[in-house]
mmCIF file of C-alpha atoms in Angstrom:
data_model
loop_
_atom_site.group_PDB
_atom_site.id
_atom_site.type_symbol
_atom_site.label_atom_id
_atom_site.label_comp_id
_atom_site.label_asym_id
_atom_site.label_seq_id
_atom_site.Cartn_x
_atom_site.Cartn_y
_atom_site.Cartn_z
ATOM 1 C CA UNK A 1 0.000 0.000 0.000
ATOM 2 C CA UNK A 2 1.184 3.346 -0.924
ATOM 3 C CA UNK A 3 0.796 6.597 0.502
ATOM 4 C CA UNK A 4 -1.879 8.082 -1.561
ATOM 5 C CA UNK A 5 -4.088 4.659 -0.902
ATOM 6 C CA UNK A 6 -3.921 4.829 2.748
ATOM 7 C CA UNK A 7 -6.936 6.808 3.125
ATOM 8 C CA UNK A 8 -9.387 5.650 0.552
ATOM 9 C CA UNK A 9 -9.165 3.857 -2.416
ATOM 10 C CA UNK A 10 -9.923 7.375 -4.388
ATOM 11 C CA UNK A 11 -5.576 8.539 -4.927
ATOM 12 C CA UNK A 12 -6.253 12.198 -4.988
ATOM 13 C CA UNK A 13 -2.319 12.980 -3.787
ATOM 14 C CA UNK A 14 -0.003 10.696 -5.381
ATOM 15 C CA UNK A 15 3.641 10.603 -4.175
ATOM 16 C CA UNK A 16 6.116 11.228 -6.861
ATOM 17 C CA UNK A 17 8.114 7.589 -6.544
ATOM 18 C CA UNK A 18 11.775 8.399 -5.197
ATOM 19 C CA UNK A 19 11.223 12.220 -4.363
ATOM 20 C CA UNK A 20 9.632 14.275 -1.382
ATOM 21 C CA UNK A 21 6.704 15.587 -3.981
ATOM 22 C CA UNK A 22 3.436 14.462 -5.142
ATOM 23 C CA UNK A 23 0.553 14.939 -7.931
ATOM 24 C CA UNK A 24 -2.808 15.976 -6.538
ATOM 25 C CA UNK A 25 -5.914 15.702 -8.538
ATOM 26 C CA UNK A 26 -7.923 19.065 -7.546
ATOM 27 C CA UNK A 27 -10.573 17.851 -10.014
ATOM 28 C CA UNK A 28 -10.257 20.378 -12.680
ATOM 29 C CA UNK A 29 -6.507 20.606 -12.724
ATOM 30 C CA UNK A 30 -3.572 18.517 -11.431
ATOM 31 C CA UNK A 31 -0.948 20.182 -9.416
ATOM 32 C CA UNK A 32 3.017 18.978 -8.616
ATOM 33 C CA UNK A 33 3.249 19.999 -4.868
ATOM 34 C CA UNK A 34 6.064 20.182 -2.712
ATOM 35 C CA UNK A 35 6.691 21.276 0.753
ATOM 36 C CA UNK A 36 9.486 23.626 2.570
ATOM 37 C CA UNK A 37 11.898 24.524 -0.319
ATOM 38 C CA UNK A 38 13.752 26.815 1.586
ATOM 39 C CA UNK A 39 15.601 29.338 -0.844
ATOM 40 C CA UNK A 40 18.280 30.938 0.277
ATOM 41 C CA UNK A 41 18.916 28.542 2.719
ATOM 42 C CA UNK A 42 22.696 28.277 2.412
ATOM 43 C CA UNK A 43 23.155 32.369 3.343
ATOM 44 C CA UNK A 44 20.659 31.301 6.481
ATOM 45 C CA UNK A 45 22.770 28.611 8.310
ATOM 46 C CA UNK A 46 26.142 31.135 7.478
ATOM 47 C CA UNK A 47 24.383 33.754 9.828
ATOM 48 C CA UNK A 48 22.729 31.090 11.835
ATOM 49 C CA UNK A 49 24.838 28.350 12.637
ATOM 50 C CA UNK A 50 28.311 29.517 10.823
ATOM 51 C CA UNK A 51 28.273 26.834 8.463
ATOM 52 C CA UNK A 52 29.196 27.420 5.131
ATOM 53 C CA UNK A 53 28.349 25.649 2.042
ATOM 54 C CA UNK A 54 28.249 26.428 -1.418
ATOM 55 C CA UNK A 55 24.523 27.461 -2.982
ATOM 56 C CA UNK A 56 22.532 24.895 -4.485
ATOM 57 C CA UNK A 57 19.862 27.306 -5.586
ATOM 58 C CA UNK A 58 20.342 25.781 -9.338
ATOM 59 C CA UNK A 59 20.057 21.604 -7.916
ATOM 60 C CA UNK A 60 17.223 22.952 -6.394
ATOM 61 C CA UNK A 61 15.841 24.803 -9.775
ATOM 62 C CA UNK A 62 16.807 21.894 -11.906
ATOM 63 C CA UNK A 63 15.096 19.385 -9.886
ATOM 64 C CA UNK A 64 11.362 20.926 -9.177
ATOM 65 C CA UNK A 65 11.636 21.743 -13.406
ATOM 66 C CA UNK A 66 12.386 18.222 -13.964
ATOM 67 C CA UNK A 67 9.705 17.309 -12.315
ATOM 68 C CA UNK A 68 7.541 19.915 -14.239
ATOM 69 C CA UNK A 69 8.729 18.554 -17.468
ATOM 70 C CA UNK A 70 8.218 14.619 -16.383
ATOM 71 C CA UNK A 71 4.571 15.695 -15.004
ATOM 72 C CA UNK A 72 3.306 18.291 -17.103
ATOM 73 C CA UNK A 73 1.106 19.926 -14.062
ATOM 74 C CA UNK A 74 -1.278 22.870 -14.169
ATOM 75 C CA UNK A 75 0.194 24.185 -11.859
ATOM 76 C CA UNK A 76 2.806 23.889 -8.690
ATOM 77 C CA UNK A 77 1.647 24.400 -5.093
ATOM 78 C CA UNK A 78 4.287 25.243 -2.789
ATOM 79 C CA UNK A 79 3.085 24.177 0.663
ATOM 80 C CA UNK A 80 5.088 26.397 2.526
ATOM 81 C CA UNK A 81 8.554 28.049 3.742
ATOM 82 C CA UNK A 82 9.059 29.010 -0.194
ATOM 83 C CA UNK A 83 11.615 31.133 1.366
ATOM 84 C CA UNK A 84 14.167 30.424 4.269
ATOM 85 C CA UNK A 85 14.826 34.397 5.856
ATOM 86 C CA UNK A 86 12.191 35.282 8.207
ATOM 87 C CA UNK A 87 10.656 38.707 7.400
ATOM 88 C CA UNK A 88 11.929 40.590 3.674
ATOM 89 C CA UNK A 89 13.800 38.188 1.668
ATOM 90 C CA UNK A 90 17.735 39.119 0.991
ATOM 91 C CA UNK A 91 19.133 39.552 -2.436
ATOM 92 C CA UNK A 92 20.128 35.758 -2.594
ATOM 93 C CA UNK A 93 16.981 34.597 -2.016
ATOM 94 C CA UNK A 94 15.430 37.018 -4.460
ATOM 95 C CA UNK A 95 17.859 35.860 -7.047
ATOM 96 C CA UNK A 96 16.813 32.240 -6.315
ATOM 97 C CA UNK A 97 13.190 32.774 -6.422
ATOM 98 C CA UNK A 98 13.351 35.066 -9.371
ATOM 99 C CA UNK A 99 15.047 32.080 -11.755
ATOM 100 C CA UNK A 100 12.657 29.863 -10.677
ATOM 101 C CA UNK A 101 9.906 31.659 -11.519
ATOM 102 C CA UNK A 102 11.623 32.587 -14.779
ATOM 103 C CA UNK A 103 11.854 28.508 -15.564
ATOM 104 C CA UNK A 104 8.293 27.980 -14.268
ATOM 105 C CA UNK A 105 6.725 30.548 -16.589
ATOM 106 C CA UNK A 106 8.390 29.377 -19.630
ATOM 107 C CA UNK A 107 7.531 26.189 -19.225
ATOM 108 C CA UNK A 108 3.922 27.934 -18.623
ATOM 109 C CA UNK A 109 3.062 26.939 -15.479
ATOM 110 C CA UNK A 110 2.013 29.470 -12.695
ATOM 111 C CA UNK A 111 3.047 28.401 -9.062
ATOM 112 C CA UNK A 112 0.616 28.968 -5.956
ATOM 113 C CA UNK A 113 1.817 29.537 -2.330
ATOM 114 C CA UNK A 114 0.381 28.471 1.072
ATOM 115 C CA UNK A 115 2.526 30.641 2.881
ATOM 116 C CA UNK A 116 4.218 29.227 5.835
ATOM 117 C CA UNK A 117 6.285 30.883 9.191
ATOM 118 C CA UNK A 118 8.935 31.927 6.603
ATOM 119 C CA UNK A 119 7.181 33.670 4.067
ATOM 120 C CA UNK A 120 6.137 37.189 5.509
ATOM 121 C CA UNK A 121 7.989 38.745 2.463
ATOM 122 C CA UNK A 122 6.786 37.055 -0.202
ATOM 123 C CA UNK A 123 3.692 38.754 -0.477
ATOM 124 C CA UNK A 124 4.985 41.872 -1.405
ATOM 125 C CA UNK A 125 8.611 40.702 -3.019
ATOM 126 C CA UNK A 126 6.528 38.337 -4.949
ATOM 127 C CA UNK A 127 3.344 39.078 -5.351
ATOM 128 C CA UNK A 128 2.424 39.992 -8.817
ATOM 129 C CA UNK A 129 4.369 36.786 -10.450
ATOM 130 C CA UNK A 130 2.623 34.370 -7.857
ATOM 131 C CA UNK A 131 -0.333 33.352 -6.293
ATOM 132 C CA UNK A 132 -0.267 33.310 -2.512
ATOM 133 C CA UNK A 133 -3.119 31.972 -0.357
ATOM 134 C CA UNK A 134 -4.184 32.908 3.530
ATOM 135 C CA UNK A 135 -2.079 31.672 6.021
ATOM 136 C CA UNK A 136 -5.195 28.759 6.961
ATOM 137 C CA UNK A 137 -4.604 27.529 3.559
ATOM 138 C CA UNK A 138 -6.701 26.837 0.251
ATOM 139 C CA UNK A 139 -8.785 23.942 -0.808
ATOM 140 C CA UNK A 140 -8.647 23.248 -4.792
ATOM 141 C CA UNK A 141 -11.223 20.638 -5.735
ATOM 142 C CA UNK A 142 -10.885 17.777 -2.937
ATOM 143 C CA UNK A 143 -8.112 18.878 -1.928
ATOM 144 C CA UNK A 144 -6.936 21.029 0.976
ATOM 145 C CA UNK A 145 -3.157 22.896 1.338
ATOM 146 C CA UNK A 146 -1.740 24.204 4.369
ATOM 147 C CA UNK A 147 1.715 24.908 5.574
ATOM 148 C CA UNK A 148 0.834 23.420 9.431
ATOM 149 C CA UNK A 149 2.266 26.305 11.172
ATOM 150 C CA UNK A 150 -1.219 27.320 12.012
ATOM 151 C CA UNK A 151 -4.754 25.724 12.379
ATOM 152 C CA UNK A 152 -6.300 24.970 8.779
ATOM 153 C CA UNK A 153 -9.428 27.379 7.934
ATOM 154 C CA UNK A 154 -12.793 25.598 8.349
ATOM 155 C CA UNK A 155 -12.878 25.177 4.295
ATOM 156 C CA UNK A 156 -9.731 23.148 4.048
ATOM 157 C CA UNK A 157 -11.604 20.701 6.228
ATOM 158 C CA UNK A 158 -14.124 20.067 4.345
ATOM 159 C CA UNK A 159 -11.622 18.439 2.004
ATOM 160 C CA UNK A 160 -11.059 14.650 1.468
ATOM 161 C CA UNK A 161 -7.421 15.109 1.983
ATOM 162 C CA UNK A 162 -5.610 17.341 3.310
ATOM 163 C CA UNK A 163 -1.775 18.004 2.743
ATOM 164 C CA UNK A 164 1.059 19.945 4.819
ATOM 165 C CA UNK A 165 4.723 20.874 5.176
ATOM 166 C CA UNK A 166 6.749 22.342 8.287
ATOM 167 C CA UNK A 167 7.253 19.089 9.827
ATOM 168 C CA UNK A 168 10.142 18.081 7.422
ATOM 169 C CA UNK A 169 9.516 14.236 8.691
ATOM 170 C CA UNK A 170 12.400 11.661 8.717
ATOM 171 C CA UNK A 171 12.918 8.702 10.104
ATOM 172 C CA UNK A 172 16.021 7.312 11.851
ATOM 173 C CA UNK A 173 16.773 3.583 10.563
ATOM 174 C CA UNK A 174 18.942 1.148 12.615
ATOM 175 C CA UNK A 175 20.644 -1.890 10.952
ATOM 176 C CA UNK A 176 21.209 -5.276 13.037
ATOM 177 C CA UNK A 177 24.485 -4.061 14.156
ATOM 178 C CA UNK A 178 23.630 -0.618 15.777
ATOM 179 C CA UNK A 179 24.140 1.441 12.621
ATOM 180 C CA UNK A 180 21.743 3.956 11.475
ATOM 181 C CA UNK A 181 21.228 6.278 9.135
ATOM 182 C CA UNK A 182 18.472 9.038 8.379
ATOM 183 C CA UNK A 183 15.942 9.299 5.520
ATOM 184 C CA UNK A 184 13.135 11.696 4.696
ATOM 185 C CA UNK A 185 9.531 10.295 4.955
ATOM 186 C CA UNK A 186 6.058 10.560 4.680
ATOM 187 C CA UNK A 187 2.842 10.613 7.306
ATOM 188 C CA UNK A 188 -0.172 9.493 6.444
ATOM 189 C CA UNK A 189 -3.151 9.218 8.530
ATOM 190 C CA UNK A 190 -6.311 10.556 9.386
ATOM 191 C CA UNK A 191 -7.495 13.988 11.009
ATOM 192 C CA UNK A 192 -9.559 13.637 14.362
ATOM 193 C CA UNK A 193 -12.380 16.186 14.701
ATOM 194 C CA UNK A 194 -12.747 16.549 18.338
ATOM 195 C CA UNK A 195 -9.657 18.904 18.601
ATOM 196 C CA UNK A 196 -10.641 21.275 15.793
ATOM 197 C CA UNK A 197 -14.047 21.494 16.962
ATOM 198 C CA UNK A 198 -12.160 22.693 20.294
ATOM 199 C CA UNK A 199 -9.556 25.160 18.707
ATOM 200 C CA UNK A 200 -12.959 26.827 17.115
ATOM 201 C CA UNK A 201 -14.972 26.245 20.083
ATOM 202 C CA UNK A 202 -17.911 24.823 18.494
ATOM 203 C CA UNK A 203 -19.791 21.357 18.898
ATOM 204 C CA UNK A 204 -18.373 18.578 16.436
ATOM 205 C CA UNK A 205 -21.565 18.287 14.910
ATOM 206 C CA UNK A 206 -21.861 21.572 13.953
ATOM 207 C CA UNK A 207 -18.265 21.613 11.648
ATOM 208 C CA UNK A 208 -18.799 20.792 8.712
ATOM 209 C CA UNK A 209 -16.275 17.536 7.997
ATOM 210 C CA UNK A 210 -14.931 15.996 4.883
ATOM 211 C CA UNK A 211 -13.236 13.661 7.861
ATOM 212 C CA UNK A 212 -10.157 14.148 5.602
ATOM 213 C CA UNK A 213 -7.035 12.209 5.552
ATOM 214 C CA UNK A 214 -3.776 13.918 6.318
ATOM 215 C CA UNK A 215 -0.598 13.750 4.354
ATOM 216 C CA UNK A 216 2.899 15.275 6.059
ATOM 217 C CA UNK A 217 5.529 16.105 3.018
ATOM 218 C CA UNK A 218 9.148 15.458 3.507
ATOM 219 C CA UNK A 219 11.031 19.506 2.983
ATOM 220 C CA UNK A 220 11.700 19.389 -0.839
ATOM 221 C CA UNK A 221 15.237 21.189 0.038
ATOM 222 C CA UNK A 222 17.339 18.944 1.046
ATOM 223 C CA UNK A 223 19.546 21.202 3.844
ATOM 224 C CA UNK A 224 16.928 21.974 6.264
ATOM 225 C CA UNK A 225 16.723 19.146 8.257
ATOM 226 C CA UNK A 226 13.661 18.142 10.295
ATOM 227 C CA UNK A 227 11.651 16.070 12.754
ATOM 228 C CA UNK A 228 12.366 12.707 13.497
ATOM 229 C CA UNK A 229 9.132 11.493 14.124
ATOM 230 C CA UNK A 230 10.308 7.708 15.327
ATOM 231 C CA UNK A 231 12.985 9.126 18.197
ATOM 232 C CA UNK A 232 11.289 9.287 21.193
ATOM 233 C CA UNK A 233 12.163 13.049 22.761
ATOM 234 C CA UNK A 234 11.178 14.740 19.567
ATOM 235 C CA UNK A 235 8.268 16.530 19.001
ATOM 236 C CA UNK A 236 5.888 17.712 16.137
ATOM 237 C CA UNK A 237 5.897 21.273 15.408
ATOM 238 C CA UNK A 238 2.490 22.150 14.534
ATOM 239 C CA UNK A 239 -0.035 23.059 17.037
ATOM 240 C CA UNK A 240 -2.739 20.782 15.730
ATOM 241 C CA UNK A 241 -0.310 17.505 15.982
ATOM 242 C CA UNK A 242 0.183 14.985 17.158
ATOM 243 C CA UNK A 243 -3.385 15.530 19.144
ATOM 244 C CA UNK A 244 -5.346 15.681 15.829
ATOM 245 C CA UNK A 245 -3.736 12.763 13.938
ATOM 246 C CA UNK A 246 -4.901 9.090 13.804
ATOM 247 C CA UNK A 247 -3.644 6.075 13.285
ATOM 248 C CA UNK A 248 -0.751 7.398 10.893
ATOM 249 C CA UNK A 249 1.983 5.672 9.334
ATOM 250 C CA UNK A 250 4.563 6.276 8.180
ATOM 251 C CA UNK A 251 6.614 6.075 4.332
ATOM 252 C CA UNK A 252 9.764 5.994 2.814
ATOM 253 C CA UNK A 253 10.017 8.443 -0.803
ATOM 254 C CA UNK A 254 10.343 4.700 -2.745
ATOM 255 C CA UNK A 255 7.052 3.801 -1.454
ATOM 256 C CA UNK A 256 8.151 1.632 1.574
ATOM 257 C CA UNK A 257 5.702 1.080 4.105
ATOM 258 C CA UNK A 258 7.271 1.157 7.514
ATOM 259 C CA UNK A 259 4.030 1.268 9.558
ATOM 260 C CA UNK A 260 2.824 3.063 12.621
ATOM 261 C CA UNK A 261 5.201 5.809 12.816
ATOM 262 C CA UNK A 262 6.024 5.836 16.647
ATOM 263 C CA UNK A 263 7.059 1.976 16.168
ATOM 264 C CA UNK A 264 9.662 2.032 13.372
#
């Protein structure tokens, strides 16, 4: 069983075999989305951490056109953290965002983003080569977006599946002889009601509920770390997990089922 057939046997997201991105069928259109891509990143962890690696703005270019030209989507939905600087985007950033919205609209495909805790600037750096959505997210057909730095507007659950970034899940793999090493993943489960009808203070019954599945993407970028979600002492990052989540499992990018996520 893959990803996109935990839910139901309708595969509105499909995962994108060997890579952190996935097709989603928003019924008049079908949309390549990725999560977290993070440009800039490399000038972030010089001022952040002092580390200091080269830029692999164009890997990261090369790699979401590939999959444009493999695909053929209507579009590309960014589910957050398009940007790494918190606040006004620096001149790197720009530069990196700029070429890849260059490549995008030759190839004539427009690129919509859920803005996540990174993307304050975008707006207005961005804004007239780009669709950006409210912070709670967008639903497009079936389908609901959200970054998961906040709690999803009431629309997006009213979707069949729902799908998020932020988390940046991995999974920490130990061979028979106490090696390990760390890959990127995927979550899939389902959403529980009871603690949205809380956070908006209303009776369950009264929220309307496409009692949507919930699919966590793996950070497209590949420098920006993340949660290990199978290594007990770490913890989820949005406010609506683990709490809202049910019965989720948890997958490698080739498809590998590894099971309930807190027992791999």
């Amino acid at each position: 069983m893959s990803p996109a057939d935990a839910h139901s046997g309708e595969a509105l997201v499909e995962p994108v075999p060997g890579e952190p991105a996935a097709v989603a069928d928003c019924g008049t259109e079908r949309a390549l989305v990725v999560a977290d891509y993070h440009a800039g990143i490399e000038i972030g962890l010089r001022y952040e951490r002092g580390v200091e690696l080269g830029s692999d703005a164009d890997v990261r270019r090369e790699r979401l056109c590939s999959l444009c030209d493999h695909i053929g989507p209507d579009r590309v939905v960014v589910l957050g953290d398009f940007v790494h600087r918190i606040g006004d985007p620096g001149q790197d950033e720009r530069d990196e965002v700029a070429a890849l919205l260059d490549a995008l609209d030759a190839r004539g495909v427009p690129l919509t983003l859920v803005p996540g805790n990174h993307d304050g600037g975008v707006a207005d750096a961005y804004g007239d080569r780009l669709e950006v959505a409210d912070a709670g997210g967008l639903r497009l057909g079936d389908v609901g977006f959200v970054h998961g730095h906040t709690w999803p507007d009431r629309a997006v659950l009213r979707a069949t599946t729902v799908c998020m970034g932020h988390e940046h899940p991995q999974v920490r793999l130990e061979d028979e002889v106490g090696g390990g090493r760390v890959e990127k993943a995927w979550l899939r489960g389902r959403l529980r009601l009871d603690p949205f009808a809380d956070h908006f203070g209303v009776v369950p019954e009264s929220l309307e509920w496409g009692d949507p599945g919930l699919v966590v993407f793996p950070a497209f970028n590949d420098r920006s770390g993340g949660t290990w979600i199978n290594v007990d002492g770490q913890s989820f990052l949005s406010p609506f997990l683990p709490d809202a989540l049910e019965g989720a499992e948890a997958y490698l990018l080739d498809g590998t089922r590894l099971g309930a996520y807190q027992r791999v």
